[in-house]
Coordinates of C-alpha atoms and ligand atoms in Angstrom, one line a residue:
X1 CA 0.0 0.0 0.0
X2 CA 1.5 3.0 -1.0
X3 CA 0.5 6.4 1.6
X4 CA 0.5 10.4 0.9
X5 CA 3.4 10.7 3.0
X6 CA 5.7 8.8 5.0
X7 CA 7.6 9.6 8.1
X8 CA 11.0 7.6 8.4
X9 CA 13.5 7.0 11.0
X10 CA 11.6 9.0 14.1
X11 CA 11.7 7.6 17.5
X12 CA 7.8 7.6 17.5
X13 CA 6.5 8.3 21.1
X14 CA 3.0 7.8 22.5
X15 CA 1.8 7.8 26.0
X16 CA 2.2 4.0 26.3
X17 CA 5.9 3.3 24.7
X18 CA 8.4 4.5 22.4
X19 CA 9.4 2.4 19.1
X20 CA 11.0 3.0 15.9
X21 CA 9.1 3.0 12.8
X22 CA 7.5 4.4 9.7
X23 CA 4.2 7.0 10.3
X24 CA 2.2 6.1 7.0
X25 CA 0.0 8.7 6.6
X26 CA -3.0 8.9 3.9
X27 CA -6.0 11.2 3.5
X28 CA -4.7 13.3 7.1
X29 CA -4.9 10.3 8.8
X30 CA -2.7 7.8 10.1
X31 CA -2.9 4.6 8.3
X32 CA 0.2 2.4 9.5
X33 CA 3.0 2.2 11.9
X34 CA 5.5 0.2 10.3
X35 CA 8.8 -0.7 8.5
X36 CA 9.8 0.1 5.2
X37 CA 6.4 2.1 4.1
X38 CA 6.1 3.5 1.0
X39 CA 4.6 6.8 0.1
X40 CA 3.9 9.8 -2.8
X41 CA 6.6 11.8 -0.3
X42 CA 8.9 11.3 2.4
X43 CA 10.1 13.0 5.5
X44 CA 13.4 11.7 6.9
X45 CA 13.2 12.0 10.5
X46 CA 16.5 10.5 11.5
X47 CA 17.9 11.6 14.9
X48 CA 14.2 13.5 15.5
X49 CA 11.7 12.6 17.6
X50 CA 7.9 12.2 16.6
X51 CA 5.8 13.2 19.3
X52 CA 1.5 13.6 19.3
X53 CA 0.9 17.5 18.4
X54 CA 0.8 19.4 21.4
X55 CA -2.7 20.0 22.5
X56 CA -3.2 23.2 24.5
X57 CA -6.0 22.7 26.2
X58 CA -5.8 26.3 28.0
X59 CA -5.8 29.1 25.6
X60 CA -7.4 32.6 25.3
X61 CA -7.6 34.3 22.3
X62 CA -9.7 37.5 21.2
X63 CA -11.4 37.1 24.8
X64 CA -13.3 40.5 25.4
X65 CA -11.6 42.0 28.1
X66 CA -12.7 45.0 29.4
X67 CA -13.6 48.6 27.8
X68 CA -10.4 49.7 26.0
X69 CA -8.1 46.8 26.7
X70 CA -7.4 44.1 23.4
X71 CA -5.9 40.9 24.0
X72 CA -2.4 40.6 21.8
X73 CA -3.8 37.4 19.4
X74 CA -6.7 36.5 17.2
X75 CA -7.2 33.6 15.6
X76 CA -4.5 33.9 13.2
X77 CA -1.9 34.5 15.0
X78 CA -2.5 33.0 18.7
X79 CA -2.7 29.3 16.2
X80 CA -0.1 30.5 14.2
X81 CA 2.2 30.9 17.4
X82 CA 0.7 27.5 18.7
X83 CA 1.6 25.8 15.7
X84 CA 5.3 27.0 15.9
X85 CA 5.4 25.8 19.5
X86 CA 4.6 22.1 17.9
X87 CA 1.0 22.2 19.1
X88 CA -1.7 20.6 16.0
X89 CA -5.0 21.4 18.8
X90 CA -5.7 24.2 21.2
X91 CA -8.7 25.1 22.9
X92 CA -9.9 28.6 24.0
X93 CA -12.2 29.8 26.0
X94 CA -15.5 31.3 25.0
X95 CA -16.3 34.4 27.4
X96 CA -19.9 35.9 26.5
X97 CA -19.5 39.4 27.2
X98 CA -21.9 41.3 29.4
X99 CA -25.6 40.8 28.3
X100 CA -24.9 38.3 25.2
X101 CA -26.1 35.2 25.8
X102 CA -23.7 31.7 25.7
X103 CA -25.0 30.9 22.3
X104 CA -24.6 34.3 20.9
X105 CA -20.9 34.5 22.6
X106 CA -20.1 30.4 20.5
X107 CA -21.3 32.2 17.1
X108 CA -18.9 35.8 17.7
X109 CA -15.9 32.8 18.3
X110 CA -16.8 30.7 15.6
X111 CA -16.7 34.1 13.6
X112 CA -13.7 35.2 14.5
X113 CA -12.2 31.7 14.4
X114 CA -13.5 29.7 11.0
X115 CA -11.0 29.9 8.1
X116 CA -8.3 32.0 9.7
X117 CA -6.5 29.3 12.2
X118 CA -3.1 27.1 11.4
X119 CA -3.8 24.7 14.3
X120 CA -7.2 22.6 14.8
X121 CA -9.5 24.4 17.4
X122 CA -12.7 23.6 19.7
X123 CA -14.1 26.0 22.5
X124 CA -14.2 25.8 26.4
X125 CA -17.3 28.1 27.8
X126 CA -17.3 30.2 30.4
X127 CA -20.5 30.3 32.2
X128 CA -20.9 33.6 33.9
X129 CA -24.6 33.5 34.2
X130 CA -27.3 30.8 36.0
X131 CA -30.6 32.4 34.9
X132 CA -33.4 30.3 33.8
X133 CA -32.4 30.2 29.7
X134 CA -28.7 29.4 30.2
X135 CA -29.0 26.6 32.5
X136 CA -32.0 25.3 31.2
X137 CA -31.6 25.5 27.5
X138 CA -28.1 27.3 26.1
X139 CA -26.1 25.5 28.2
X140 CA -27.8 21.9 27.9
X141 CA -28.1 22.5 23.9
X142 CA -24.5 23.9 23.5
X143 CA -23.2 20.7 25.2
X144 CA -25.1 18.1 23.0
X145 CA -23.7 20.2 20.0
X146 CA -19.5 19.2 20.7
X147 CA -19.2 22.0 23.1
X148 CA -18.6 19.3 26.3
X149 CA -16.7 21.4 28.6
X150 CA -16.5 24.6 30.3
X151 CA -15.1 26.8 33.2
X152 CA -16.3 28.7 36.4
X153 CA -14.6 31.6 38.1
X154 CA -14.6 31.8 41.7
X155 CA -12.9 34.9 41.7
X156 CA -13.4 38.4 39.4
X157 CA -16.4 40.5 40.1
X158 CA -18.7 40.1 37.5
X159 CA -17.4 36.5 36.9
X160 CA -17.4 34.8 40.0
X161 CA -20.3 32.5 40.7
X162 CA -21.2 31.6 44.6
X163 CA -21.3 28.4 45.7
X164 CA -24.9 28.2 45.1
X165 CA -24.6 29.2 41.5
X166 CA -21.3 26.3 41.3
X167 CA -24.1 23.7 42.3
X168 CA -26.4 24.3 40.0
X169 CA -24.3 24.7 36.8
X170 CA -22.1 21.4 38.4
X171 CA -26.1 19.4 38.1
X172 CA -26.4 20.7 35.1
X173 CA -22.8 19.3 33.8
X174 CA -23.9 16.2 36.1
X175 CA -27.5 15.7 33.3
X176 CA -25.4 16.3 30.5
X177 CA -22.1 14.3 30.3
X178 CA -19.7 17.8 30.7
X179 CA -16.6 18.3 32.5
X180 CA -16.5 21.1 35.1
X181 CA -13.1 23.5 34.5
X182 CA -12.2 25.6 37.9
X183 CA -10.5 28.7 38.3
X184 CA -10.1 28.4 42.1
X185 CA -9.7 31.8 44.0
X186 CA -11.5 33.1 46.9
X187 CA -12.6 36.5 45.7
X188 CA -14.0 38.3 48.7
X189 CA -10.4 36.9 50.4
X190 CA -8.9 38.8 47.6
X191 CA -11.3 42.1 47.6
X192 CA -10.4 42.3 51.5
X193 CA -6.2 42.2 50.7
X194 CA -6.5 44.6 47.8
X195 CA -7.9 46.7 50.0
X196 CA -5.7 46.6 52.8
X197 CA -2.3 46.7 50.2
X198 CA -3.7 49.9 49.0
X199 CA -4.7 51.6 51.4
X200 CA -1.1 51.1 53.0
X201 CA 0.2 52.2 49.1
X202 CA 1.4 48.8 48.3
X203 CA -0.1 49.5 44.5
X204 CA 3.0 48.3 42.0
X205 CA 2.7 44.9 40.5
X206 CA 4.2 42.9 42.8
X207 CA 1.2 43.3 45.2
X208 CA -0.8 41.8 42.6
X209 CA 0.8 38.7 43.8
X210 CA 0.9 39.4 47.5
X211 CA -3.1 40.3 47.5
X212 CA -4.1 36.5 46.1
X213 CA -1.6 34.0 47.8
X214 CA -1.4 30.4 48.9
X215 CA -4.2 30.1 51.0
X216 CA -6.7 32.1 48.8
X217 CA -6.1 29.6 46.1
X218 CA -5.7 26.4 48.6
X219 CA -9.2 27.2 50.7
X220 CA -10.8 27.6 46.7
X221 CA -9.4 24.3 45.4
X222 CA -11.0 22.8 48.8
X223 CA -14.3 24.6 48.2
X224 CA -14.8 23.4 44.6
X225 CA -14.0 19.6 45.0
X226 CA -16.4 20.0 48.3
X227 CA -18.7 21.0 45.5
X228 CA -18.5 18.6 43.2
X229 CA -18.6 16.0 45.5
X230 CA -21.6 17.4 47.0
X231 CA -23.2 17.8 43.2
X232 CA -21.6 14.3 42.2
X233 CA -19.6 15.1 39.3
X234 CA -15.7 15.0 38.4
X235 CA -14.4 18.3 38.2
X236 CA -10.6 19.7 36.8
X237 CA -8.8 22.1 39.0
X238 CA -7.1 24.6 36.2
X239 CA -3.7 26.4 36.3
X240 CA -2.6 25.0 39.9
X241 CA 0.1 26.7 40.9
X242 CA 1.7 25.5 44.7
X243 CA 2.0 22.9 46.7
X244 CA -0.8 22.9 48.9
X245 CA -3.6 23.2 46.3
X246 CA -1.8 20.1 44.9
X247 CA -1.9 18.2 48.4
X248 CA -6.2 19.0 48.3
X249 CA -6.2 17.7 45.0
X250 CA -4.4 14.7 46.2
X251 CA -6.1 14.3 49.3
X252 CA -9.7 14.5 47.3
X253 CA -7.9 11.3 45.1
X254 CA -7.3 9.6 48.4
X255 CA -11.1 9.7 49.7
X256 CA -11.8 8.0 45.9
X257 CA -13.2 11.8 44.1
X258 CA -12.5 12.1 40.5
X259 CA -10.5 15.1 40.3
X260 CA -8.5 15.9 37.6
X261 CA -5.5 18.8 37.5
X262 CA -3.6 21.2 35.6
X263 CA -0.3 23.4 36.0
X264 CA 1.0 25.5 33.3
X265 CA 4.6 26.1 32.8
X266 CA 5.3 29.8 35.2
X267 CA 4.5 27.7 37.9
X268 CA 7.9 26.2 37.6
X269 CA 9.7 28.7 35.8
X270 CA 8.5 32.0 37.2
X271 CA 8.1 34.1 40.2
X272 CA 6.6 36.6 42.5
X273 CA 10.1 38.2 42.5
X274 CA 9.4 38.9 38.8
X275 CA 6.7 41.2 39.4
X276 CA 9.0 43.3 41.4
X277 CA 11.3 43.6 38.7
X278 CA 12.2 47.2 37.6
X279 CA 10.0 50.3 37.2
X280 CA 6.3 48.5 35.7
X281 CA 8.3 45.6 34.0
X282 CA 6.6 43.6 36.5
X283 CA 3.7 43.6 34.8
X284 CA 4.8 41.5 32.1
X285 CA 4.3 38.9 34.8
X286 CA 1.0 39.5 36.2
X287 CA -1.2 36.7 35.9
X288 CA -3.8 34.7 37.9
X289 CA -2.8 32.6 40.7
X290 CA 0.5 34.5 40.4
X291 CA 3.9 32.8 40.2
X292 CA 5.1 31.5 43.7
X293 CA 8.5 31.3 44.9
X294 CA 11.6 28.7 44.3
X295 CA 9.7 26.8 47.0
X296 CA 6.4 25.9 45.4
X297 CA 8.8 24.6 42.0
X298 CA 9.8 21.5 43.0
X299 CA 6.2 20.6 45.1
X300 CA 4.5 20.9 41.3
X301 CA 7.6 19.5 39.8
X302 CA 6.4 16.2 41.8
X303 CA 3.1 16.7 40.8
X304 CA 3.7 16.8 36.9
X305 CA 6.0 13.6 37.7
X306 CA 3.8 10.9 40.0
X307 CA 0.7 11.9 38.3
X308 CA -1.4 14.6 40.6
X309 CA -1.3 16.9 37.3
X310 CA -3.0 15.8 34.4
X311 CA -2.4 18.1 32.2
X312 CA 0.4 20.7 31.8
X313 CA -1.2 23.9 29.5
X314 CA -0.1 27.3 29.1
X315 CA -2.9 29.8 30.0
X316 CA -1.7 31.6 27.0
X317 CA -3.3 35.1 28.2
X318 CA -1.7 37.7 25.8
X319 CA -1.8 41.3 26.3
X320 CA 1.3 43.8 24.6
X321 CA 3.4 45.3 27.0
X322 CA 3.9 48.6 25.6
X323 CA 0.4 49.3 25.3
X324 CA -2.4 50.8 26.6
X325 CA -4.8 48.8 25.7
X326 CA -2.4 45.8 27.1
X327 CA -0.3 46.1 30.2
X328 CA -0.2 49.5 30.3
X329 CA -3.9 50.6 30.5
X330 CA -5.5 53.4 31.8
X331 CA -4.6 53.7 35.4
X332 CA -2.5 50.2 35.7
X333 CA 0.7 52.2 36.7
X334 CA -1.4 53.8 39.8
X335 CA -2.6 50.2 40.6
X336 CA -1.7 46.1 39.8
X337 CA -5.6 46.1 39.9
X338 CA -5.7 47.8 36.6
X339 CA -3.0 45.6 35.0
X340 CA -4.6 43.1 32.7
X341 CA -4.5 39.5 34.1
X342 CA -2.5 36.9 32.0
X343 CA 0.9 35.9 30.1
X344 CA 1.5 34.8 26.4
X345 CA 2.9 31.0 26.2
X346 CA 1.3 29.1 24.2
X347 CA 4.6 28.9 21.8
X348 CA 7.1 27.7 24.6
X349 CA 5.2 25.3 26.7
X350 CA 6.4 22.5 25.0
X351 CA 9.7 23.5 24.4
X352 CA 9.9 24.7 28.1
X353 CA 8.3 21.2 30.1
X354 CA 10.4 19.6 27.0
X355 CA 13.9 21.2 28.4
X356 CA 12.8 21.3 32.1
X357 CA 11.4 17.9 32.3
X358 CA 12.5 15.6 29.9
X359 CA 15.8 16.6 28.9
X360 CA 16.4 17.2 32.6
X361 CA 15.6 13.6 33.3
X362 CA 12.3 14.1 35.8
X363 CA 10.3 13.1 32.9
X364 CA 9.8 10.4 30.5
X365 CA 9.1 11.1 26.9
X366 CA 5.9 8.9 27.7
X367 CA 4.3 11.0 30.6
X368 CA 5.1 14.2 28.7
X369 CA 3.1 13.1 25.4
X370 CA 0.7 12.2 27.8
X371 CA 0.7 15.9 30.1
X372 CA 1.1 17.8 26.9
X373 CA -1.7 15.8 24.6
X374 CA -3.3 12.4 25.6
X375 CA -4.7 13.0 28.5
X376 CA -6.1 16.9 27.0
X377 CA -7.7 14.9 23.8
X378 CA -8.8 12.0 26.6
X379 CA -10.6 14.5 29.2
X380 CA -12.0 17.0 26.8
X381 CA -13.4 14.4 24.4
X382 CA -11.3 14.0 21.5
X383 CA -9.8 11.0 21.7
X384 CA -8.8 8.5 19.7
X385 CA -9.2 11.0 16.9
X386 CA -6.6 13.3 18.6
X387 CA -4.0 13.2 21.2
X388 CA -2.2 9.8 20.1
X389 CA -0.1 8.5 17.4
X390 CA -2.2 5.8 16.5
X391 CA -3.8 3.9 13.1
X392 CA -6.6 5.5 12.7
X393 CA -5.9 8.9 14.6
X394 CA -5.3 12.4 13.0
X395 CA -1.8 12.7 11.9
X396 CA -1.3 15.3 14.1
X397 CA 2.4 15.2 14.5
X398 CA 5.2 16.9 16.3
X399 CA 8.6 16.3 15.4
X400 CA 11.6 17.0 17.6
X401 CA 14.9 17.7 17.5
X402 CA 15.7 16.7 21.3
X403 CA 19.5 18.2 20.8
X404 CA 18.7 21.7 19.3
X405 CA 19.7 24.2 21.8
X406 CA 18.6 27.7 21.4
X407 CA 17.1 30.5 24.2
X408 CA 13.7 31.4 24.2
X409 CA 13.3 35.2 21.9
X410 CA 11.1 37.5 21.5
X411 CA 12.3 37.7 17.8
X412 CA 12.2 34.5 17.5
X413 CA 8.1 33.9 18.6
X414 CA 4.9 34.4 16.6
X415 CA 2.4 35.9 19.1
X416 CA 1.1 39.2 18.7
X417 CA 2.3 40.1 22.0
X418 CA 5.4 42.2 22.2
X419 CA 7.4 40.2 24.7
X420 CA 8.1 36.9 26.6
X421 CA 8.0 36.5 30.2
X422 CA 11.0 33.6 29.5
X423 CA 13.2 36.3 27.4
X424 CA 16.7 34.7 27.3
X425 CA 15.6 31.6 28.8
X426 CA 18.1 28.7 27.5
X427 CA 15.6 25.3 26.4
X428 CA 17.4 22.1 25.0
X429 CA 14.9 20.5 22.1
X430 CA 12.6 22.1 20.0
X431 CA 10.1 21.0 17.8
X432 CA 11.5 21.3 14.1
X433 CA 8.4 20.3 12.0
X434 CA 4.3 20.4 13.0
X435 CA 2.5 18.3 10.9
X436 CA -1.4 19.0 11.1
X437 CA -3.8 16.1 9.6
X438 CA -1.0 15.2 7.4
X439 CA 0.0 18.5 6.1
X440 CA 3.5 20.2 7.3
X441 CA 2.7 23.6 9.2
X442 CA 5.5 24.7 10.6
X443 CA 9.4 23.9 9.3
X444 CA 12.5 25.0 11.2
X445 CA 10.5 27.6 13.2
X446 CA 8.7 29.1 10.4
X447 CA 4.9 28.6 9.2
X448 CA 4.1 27.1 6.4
X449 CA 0.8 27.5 4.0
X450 CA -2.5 28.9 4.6
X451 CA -4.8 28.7 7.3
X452 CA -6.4 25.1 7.4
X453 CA -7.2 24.4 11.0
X454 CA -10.8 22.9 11.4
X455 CA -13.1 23.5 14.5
X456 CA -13.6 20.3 16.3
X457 CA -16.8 18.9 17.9
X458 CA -16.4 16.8 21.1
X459 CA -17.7 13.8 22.5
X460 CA -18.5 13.7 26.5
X461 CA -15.1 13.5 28.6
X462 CA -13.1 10.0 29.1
X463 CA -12.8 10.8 32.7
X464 CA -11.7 7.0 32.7
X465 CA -7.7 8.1 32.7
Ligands
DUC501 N1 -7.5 32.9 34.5 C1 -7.1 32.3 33.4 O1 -7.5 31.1 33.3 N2 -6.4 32.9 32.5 C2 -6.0 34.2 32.6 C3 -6.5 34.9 33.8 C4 -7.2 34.1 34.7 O2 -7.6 34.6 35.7
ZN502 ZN1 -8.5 31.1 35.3
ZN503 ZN1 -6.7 30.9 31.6

């Protein structure tokens, strides 16, 4: 049988092993793992590394937020940047803004989104709202149409549900088959320090970081697998950042709760001390839960390794630096609280947990396919089509040089935000070549072709891990 393409000499890496063989590949899909395929073309992959595209399972892009203030990507470039990063899959978050309803929010996205991305895409929701119509109708309807997961703030005025409001949108992903996303903060904890810090003119942007620590985030993650337990669903703690959130996630596991986790790459790499850096630089750094200290590194670092975290995302969040309808908006140098929330990544996650983790030896190749794909396609409903390299799968592919040593550059990125927080940051193995349903998108750092990223409907969550 002769394939569209095929992929020779790769170490070829899934979740479960690591062989050697050919990657037939016909129609965008993945027709054979074998020796000696044949094929129209050929990619020689000797000395690389063929890993599942990265799926980013954390993203925002073109999120309203706030009068005046425009996040750094749209479509085009926040997939473009993910594509460059070796990711094939990422999925954003769909915020309604104030007044529009959840449906009318999924059509603005779709909008924005169809025909312009390089990477595949399919949308989180954000429920800010509990009234009679979403809960009993958009919601219920968006889920049975692919849309099988979505978020709930506990912190951010205007976002933040009660408890009350949790349970009721946690029953309504309990009737449905949806998985239950967490941003876990304490809000009115937070209100009552922001306060306090500014009142004593503790206003730069390293108080964002003092006004929300540990135990803000650690009494949340508590509160919302209380909930869930009490509503009876499984639940996935996003963008954990210290040690004892991760020891109630683990204690949760122990008393037998399905709780899933995620940590994102500044939560080993970055912290509070960076917001205190020089004049506003800070800001570049200012993002929710903040970066800890050295501390906190090496409690997550065991959580990515024996299995607490799930999933390892970015939280690309990406406002411009220089600007003020980024960073530098209206009043955000008298204040952190007017600094917009959130850090662009989603180009050096892999590369980053790549260096850190596997090249470092904490990490198998294995468990990072799995942190940085498997488990995102498993819990979010798109496996087996995504999130494996596997007969039958997408041929979404990543391939890795494991010895190409370069830092991290601003220069060198494809977000449309003006800087990276990991500027000068030296990484050891790079993806060289993303291949999306069989087509090459990115070679040697550059994109290739035009946009042909598909949106993706989902099935309900293999919470089954
Ligand atoms: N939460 C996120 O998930 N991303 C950016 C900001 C935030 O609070
Ligand atoms: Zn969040
Ligand atoms: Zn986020």
């Amino acid at each position: 049988m002769s394939h569209d393409t095929v992929i020779t000499g790769a170490r070829v890496v899934s979740a479960s092993g690591t062989t050697h063989c050919d990657i037939g590949i016909t129609d965008g899909k993945i027709a054979t793992l074998g020796s000696s395929l044949k094929g129209t073309e050929t990619i020689e992959a000797g000395g690389l590394i063929a890993l599942p595209g990265g799926i980013d399972s954390h993203v925002h892009i073109s999120q309203p937020s706030g009068p005046g203030i425009e996040m750094a990507d749209d479509f085009t470039s926040g997939t473009r940047s993910a594509a460059c990063g070796g990711n094939t899959t990422i999925l954003p978050f769909c915020l309604p803004e104030e007044g529009q309803t959840l449906r009318e929010a999924v059509a603005a996205y779709r909008a924005r989104a169809d025909g312009n991305c390089m990477t595949d895409v399919s949308f989180h929701l954000i429920v800010r709202e509990t009234d009679p119509v979403t809960l009993g109708q958009d919601l219920p309807a968006l889920i049975q149409a692919g849309y099988t997961s979505f978020k709930v703030f506990m912190t951010y005025a205007g976002l933040a549900l009660s408890d009350r409001q949790i349970l009721e949108v946690m029953a309504v992903a309990k009737e449905q088959g949806a998985m239950v996303m967490v941003h876990a903060e304490n809000e009115d904890a937070i209100e009552f320090l922001r306060d306090r810090a500014e009142r004593a003119g503790e206003t730069g942007p390293f108080h964002h970081a003092t006004t929300r620590p540990v135990p803000v985030e650690r009494e949340a993650t508590h509160r919302a697998i209380s909930l869930a337990e009490i509503a009876g669903v499984p639940l996935t703690i996003v963008h954990v950042s210290n040690g004892e959130a991760t020891e109630e996630i683990m204690r949760a596991r122990q008393r037998g709760l399905t709780v899933f986790a995620e940590t994102c790459p500044q939560y080993i790499t970055l912290t509070a001390s960076d917001l205190d850096r020089d004049g506003f630089d800070g800001a570049k750094y200012v993002c929710s839960p903040p970066p800890r200290t050295v501390e906190e590194w090496p409690k997550i670092w065991a959580g990515i390794e024996q299995g607490t975290f799930d999933l390892f995302s970015s939280d690309h969040c990406p406002f411009r630096f220089n600007d003020p309808a980024g960073k530098d908006a209206p009043g955000a140098r008298k204040t952190f609280r007017n600094i917009p929330n959130g850090i662009p990544g989603v180009e050096t996650r892999l590369p980053i947990l790549f260096s850190e983790g596997v090249v470092k030896g904490r990490i198998s190749l294995e468990r990072f396919a799995a942190i940085t794909a498997t488990n995102h396609a498993r819990l979010y409903g798109l496996y087996p089509r995504k999130g494996a390299i596997m007969v039958g799968a997408d041929a979404d592919i990543a391939l890795w040089d494991p010895a190409l040593r370069k830092p991290i550059r601003q220069a060198d990125l494809h977000h449309g935000s003006d800087y990276t927080p990991w500027e000068g940051f030296e990484v050891t193995g790079w993806p060289v070549r993303t291949i999306l349903r069989g087509n090459t998108v990115m070679l040697d750092g550059a994109p290739i072709g035009s946009p042909s990223g598909t949106h993706l409907e989902r099935e309900a969550p293999d919470v089954l891990l």
